[in-house]
Coordinates of C-alpha atoms in Angstrom, one line a residue:
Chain F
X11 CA 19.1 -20.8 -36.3
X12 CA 20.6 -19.5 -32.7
X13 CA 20.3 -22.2 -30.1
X14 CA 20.2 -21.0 -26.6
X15 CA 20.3 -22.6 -24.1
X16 CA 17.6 -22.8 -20.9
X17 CA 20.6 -22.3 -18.1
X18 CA 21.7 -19.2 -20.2
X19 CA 18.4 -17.7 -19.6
X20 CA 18.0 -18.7 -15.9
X21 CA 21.2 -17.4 -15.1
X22 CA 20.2 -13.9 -17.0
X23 CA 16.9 -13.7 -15.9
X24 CA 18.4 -13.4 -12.2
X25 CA 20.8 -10.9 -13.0
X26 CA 17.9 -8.6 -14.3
X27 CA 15.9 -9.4 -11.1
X28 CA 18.8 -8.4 -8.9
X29 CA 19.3 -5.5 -11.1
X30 CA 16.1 -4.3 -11.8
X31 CA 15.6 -4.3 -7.3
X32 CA 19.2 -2.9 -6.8
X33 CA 19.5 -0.3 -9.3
X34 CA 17.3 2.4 -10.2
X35 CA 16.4 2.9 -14.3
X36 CA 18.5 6.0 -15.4
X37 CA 15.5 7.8 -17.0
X38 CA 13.7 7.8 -13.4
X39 CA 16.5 8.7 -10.9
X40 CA 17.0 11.3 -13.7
X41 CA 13.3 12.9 -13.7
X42 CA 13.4 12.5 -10.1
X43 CA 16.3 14.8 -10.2
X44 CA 14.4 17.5 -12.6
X45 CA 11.2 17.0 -9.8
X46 CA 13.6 17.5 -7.0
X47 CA 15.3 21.1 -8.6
X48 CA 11.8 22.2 -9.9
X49 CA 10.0 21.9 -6.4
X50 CA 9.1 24.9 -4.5
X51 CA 7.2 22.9 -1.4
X52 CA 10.5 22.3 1.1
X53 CA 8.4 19.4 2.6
X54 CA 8.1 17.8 -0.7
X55 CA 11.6 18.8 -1.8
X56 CA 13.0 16.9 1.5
X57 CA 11.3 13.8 0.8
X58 CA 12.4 14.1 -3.4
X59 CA 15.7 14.4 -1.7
X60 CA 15.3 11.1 0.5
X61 CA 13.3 9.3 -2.5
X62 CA 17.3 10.2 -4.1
X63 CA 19.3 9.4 -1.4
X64 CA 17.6 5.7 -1.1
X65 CA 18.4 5.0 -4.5
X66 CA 21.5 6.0 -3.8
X67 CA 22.2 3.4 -0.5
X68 CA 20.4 1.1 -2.4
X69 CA 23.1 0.8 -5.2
X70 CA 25.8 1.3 -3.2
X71 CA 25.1 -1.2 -0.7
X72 CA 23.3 -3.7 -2.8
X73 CA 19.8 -3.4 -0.8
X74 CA 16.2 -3.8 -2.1
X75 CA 15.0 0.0 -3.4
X76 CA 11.8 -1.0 -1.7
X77 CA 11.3 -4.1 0.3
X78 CA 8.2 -4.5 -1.8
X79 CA 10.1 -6.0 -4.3
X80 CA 7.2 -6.7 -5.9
X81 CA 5.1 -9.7 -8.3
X82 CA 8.5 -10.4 -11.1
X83 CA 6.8 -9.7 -14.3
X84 CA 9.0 -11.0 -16.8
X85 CA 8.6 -9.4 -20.9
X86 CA 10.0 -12.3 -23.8
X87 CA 10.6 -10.9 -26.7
X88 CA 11.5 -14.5 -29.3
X89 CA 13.2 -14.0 -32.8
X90 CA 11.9 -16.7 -35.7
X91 CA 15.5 -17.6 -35.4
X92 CA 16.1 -18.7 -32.1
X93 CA 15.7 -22.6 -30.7
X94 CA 15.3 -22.6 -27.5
X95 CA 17.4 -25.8 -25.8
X96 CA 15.0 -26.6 -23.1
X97 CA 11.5 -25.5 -21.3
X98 CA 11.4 -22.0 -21.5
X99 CA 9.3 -21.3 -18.5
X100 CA 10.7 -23.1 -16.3
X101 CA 13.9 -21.5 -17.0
X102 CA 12.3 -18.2 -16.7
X103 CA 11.1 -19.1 -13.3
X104 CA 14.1 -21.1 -12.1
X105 CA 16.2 -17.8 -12.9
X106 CA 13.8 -15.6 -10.9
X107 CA 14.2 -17.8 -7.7
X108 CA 17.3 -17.8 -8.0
X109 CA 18.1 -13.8 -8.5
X110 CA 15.9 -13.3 -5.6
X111 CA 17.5 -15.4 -3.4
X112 CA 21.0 -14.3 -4.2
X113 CA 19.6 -11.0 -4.2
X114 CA 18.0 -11.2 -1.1
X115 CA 14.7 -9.7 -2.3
X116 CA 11.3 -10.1 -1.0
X117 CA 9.1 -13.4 -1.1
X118 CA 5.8 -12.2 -1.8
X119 CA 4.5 -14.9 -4.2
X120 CA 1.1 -16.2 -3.0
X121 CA 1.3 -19.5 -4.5
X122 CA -3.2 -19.9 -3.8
X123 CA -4.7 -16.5 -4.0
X124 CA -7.6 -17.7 -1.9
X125 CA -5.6 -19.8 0.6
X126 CA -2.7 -17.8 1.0
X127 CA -0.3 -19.1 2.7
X128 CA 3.5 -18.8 2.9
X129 CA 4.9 -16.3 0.2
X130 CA 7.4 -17.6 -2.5
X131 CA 9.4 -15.7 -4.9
X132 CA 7.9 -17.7 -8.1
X133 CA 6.3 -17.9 -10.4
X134 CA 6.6 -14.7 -12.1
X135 CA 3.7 -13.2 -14.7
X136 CA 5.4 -13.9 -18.0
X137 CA 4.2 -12.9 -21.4
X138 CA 5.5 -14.2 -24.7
X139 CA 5.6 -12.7 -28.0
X140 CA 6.9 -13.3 -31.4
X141 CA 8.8 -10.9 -33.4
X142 CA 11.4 -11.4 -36.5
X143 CA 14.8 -11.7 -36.0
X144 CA 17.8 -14.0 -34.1
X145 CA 17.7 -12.2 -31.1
X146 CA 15.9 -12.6 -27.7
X147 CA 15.0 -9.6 -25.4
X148 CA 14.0 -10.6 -22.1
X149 CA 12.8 -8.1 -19.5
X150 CA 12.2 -8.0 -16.0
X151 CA 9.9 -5.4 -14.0
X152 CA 9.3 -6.3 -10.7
X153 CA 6.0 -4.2 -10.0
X154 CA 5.3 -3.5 -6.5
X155 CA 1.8 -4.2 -5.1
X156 CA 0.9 -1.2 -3.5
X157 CA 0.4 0.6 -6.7
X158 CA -0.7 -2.3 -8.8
X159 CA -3.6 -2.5 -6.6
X160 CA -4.3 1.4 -8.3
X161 CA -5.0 -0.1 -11.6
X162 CA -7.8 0.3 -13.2
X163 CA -9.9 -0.7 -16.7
X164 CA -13.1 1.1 -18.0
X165 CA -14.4 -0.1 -21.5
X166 CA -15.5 3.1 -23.1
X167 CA -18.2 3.7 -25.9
X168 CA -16.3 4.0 -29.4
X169 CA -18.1 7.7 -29.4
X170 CA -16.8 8.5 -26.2
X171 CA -14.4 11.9 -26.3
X172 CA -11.0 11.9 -25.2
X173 CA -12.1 14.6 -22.2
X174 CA -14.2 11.4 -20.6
X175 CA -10.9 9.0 -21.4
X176 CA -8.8 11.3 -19.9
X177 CA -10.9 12.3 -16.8
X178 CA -11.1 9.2 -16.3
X179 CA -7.3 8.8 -15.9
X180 CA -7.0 11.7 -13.8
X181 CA -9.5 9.9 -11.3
X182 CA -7.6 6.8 -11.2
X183 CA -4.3 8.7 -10.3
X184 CA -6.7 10.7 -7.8
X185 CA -8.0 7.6 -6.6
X186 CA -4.6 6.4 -6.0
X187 CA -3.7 9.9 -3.7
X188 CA -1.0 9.4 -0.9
X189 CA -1.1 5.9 -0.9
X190 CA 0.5 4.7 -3.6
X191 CA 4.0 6.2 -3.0
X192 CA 4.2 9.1 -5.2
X193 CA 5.6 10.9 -7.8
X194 CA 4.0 8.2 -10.2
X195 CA 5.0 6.6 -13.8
X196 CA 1.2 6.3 -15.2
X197 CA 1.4 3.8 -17.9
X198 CA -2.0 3.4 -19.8
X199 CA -3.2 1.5 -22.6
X200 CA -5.9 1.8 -25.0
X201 CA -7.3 -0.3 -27.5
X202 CA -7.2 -4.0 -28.0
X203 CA -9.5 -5.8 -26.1
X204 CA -9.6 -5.6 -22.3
X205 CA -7.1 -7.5 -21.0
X206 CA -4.4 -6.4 -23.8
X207 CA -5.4 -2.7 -22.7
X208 CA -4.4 -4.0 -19.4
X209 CA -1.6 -5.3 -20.3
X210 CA -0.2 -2.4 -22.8
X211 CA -0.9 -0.2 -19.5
X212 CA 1.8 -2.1 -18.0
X213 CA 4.4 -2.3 -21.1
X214 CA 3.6 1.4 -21.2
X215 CA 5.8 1.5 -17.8
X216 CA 8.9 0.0 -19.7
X217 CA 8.8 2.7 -22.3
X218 CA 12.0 5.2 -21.8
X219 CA 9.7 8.0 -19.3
X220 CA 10.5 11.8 -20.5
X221 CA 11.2 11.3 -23.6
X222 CA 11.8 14.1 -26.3
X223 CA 8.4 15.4 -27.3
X224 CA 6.8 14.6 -23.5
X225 CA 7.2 17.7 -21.4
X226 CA 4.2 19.6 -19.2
X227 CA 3.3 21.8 -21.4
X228 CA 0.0 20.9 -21.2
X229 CA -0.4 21.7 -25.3
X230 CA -0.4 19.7 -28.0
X231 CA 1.8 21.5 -30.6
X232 CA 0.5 21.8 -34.1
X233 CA 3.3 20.3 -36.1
X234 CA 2.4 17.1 -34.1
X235 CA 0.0 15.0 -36.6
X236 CA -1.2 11.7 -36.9
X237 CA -1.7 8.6 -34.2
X238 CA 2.1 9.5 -32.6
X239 CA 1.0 13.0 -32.3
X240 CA -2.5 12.3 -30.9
X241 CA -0.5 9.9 -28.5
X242 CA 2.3 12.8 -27.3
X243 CA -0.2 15.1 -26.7
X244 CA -2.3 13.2 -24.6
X245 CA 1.0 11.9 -22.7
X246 CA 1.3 16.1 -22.1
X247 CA -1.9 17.1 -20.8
X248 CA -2.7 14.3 -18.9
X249 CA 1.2 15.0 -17.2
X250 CA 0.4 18.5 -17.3
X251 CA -3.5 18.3 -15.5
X252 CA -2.0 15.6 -13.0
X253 CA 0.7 17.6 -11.8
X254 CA -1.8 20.0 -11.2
X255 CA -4.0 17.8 -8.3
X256 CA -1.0 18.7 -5.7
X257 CA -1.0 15.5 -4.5
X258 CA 2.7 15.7 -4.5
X259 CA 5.3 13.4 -3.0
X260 CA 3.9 11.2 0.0
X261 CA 0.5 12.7 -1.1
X262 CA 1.8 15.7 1.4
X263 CA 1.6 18.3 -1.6
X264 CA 4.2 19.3 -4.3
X265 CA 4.4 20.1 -8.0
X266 CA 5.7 16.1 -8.6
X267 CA 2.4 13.8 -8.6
X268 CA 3.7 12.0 -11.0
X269 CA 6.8 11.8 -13.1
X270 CA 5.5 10.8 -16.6
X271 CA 2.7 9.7 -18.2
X272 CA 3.2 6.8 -21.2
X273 CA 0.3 5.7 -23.1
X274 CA 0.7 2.9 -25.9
X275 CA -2.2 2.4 -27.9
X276 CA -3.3 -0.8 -30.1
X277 CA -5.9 -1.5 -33.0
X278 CA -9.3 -2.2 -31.6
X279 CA -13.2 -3.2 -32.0
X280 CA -15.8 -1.0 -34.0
X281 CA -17.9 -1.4 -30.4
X282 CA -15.6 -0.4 -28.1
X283 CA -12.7 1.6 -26.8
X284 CA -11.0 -0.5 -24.0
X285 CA -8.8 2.3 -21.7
X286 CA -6.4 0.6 -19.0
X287 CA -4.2 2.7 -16.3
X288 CA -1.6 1.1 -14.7
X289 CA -0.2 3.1 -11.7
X290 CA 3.8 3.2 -10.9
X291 CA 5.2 4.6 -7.9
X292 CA 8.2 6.4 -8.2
X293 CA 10.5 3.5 -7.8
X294 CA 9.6 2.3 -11.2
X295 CA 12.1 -1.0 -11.9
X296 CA 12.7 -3.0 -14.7
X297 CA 16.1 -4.4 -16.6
X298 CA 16.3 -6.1 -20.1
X299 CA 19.2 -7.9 -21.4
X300 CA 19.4 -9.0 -25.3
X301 CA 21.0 -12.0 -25.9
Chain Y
X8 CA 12.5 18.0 14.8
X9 CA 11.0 16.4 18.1
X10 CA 13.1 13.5 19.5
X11 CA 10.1 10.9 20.6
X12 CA 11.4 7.7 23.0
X13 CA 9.3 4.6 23.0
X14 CA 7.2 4.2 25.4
X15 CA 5.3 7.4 24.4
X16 CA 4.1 9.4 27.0
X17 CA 0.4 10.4 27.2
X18 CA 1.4 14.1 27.3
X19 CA 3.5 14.0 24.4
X20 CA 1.4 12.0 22.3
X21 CA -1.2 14.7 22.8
X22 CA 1.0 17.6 22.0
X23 CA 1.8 16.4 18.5
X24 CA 0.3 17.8 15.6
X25 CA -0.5 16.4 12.6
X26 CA 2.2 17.1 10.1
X27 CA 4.8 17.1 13.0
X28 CA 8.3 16.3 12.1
X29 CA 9.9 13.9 14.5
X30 CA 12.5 11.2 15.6
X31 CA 11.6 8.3 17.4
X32 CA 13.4 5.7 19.4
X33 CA 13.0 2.6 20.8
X34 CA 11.2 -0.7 20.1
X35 CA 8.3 -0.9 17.5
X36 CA 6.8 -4.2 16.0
X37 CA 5.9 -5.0 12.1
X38 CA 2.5 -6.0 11.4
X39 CA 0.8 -6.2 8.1
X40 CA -2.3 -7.8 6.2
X41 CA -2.5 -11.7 7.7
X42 CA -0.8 -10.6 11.0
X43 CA -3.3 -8.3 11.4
X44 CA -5.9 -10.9 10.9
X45 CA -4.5 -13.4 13.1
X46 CA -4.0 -10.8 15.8
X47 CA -7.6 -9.5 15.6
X48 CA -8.7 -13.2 15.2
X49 CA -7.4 -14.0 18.7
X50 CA -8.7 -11.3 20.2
X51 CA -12.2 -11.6 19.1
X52 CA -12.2 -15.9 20.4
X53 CA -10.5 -14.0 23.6
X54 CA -7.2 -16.6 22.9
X55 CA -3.7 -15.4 24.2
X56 CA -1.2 -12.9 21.8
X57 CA 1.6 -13.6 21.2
X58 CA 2.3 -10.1 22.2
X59 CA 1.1 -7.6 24.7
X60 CA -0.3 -5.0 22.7
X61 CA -0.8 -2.7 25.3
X62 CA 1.2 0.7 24.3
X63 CA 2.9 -0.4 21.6
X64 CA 3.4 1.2 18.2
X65 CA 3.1 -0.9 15.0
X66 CA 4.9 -0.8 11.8
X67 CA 3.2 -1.6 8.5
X68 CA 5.8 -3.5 7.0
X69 CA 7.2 -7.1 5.7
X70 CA 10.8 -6.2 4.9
X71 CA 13.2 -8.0 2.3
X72 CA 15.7 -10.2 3.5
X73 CA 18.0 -9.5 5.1
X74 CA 21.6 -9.4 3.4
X75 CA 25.0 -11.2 4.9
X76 CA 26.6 -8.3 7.3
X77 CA 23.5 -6.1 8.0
X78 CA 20.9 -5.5 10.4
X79 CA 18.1 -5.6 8.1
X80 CA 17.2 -5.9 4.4
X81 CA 14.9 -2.9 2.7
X82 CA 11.8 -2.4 5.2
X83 CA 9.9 0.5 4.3
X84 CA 6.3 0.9 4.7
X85 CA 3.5 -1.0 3.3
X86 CA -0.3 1.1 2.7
X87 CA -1.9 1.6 5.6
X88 CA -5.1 1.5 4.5
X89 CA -5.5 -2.2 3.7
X90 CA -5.4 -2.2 8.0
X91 CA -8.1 -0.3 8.2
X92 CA -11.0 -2.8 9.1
X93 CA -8.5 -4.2 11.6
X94 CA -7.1 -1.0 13.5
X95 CA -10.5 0.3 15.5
X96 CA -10.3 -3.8 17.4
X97 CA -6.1 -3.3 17.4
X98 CA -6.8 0.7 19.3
X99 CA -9.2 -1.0 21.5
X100 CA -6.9 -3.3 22.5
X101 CA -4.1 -1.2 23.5
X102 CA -2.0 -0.2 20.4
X103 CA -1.1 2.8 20.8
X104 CA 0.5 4.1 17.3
X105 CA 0.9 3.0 13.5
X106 CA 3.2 3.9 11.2
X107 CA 2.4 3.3 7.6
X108 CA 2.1 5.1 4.4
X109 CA -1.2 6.9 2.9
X110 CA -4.4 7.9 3.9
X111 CA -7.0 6.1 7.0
X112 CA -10.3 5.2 6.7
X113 CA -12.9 8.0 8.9
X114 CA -13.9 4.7 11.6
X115 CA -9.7 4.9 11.9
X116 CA -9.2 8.3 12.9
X117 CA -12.0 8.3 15.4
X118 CA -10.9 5.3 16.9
X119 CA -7.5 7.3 16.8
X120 CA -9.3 10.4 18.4
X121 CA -11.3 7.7 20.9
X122 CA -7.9 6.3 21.9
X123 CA -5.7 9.2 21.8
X124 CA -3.5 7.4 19.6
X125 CA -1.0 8.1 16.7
X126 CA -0.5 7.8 13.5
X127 CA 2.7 8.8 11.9
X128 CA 4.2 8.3 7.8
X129 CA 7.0 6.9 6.9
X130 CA 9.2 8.0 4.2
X131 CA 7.2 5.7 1.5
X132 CA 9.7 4.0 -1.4
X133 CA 12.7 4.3 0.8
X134 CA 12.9 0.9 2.3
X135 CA 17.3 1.2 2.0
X136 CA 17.1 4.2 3.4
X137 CA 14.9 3.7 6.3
X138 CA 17.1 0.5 6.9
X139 CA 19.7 2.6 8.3
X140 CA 17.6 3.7 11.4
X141 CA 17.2 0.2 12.5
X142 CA 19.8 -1.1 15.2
X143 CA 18.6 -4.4 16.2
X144 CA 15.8 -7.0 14.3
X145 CA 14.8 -10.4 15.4
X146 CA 11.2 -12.2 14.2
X147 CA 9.0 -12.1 17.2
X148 CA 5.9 -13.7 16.2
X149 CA 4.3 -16.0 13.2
X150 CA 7.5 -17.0 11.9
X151 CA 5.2 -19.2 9.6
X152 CA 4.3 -16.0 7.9
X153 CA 7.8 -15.0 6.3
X154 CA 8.1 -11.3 5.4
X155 CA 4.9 -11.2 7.1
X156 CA 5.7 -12.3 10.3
X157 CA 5.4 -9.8 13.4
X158 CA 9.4 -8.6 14.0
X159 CA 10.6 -6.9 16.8
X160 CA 13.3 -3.9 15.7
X161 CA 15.0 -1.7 17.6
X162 CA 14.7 1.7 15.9
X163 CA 17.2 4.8 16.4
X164 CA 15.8 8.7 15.4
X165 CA 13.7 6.7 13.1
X166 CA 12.4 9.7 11.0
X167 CA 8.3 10.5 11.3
X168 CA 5.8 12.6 10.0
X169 CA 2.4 13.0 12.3
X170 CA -0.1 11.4 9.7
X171 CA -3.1 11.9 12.0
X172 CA -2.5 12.9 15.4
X173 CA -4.6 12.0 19.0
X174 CA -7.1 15.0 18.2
X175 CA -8.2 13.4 14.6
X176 CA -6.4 15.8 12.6
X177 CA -5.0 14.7 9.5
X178 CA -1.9 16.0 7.6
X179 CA -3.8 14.7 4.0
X180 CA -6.3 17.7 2.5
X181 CA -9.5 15.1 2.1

């Protein structure tokens, strides 16, 4: 057994907040990069260029990507081996307020959804799971509200065809347009039930984006069989048919709609087919520390 | 690049075209979602603002905090078109530009056209970025609202793209 402690956490959980605000993930600055050399439109190229150039200032000079530094949505990840010395959420919550004070990050916590009311900067949305092991991953995505108001769920017939899953997709990344600050991550999730399809839309997000296997070739190659290769070549078209809608950056036109497309997919019911998009804009954030 | 000084100028205003590239200096206000209510509250009961709206530009946008030694935290802008059921009372009442990110609703850009008023995009998801353009930020109005609160900044060659320009014409293809 691996006691850790509930100060430990706090005090992690607001490094990742300031991190996952301050300092754009690798994988996206780096297929913003491919966008920004591929693009022909010199509108859209200037404004993958200033998309860049904020990451950029932000890091250097320790300021918010965007000042929507969004709902903290925090991802715990518990071994069977690990006590936990203290309450848990609390901790959790105690280390976001305090990352995004130090931070100096947005308050945009509604306390009363109906009342409203001053913002505050917690609680966060947390989700726990179980998995084997003495280790615990905990992992923070602040997700920006302007986009996550783009989600969408439809519960599908189990004999629907994947044309009518993935035109329905493309209409919720259509629906989305200008307004949702594109290039877009598109994180969906099918299967489960419908809020785990929601929700796997969303871990979808913290999947590594262009991964080997994921590029807009708009094919599914033939050596690609089985679940993971009905999965990648989904991830392709659907990449390959939004980037095709020329919504572009700022919804002003361009090659880059979106960025990537992740879909995670999960056992479900003989009745249904539960299919869940979760929109990113381009700043997609999120940190993870192990301990 | 058109340089564009606060307070606009009927003329100009009507010479920009949607998609226009410009720079624009001088004083704008933030206003988002309960501001706008608020506002539009008042001037439906006929209270007093806490603001002369008359010619005035407005910024979609509740910006982070703002960090020891600068001027202003991340403040990009927020969607424009959760405004939308406000703006046509806001026009009416003076306002004279927005600036915001995405597409208006078609009752906004004839109350745009009806006003011959402006609406202009920010560079959206560059909130450091656009920080740089800002000289001078103080809260103005409905402290009690935080990030939401109505601030008054002091913009330099703030850059602009004409979203939908004083003749209804939008830069988006729908």
């Amino acid at each position: 057994m691996k006691t850790i402690s509930a100060n430990k956490i706090t005090k992690i959980v607001a490094e990742l907040c300031i991190r996952a605000n301050l300092v754009l993930r690798k994988d996206v600055l780096s297929l913003l990069h491919n966008a920004y050399l591929k693009e022909k439109n010199s509108r859209a190229k200037k404004i993958l260029q200033a998309i860049i150039e904020n990451a950029k200032i932000a890091r250097k000079e320790k300021l918010a990507i965007c000042q929507d530094t969004g709902l903290p949505c925090v991802l715990v990840e518990i071994g069977n081996a690990i006590k936990i010395n203290g309450d848990l959420r609390a901790a959790i919550n105690k280390g976001i307020e305090s990352g995004y004070k130090k931070g100096y990050l947005r308050n945009s916590v509604i306390i009363n959804p109906l009342l409203r009311g001053k913002p505050k900067y917690s609680p966060g949305v947390i989700h726990f799971d179980f998995v084997k092991g003495n280790k615990l991953k905990l992992t923070v995505l602040p997700k920006g509200f302007g986009c996550e108001n783009k989600a969408q769920l439809r519960m599908f017939r189990p004999t629907a065809e994947i044309n009518e899953i993935k035109k329905f997709i493309l209409e919720a990344v259509k629906s989305a347009g200008p307004d949702a600050c594109p290039p877009y991550v598109v994180g969906v999730g099918i299967g489960g039930t419908a809020d785990y399809a929601c929700f796997l839309a969303k871990k979808a997000l913290l999947r590594e984006i262009g991964r080997k296997g994921q590029s807009p070739s708009g094919t599914v190659p033939s050596e690609l069989k089985g679940d993971l290769g009905i999965v990648l070549g989904l991830e392709r078209e659907l990449l390959y048919e939004i980037n095709k809608l020329n919504i572009g950056p700022m919804g002003l036109s361009g090659k880059a709609t979106a960025l990537a497309v992740n879909v995670e997919t999960f056992p479900t019911h003989i009745a249904g087919l539960p299919v869940a998009v979760n929109i990113c804009c381009h700043a997609l954030r999120s940190a993870t520390a192990t301990l | 690049m058109k340089i564009i000084k606060i307070p606009l100028r009927k003329e100009e205003v009507q010479e920009l075209k949607a998609g226009d590239e410009i720079l624009l200096s001088g004083i704008i206000y933030t206003a988002r979602d309960q501001a706008h209510k608020r506002l539009a509250i008042t001037i439906q009961q006929r209270k007093h603002l806490p603001l002369d709206l008359k010619g005035i530009i407005i910024y979609y946008c509740g910006p982070a905090k703002t960090p020891k030694g600068k001027i202003i935290g991340s403040c990009g802008p927020t969607t424009s078109s959760r405004m939308d059921k406000f703006t046509p009372l806001l026009l009416n009442s003076g306002v004279k530009g927005m600036i915001g990110k995405g597409a208006r609703s078609k009752e906004v850009i004839a109350a745009i056209k009806k006003h011959k008023a402006v609406y202009f995009l920010a560079y959206s998801g560059c909130g450091a970025l656009l920080s740089k353009y800002i000289k001078k930020a103080t809260v103005f109005a409905y402290k009690d609202l935080g990030p939401e609160a109505i601030h008054k900044l002091e913009v330099k060659d703030f850059p602009l793209i004409v979203g939908i320009d004083s003749h209804g014409r939008s830069v988006y293809k729908n």
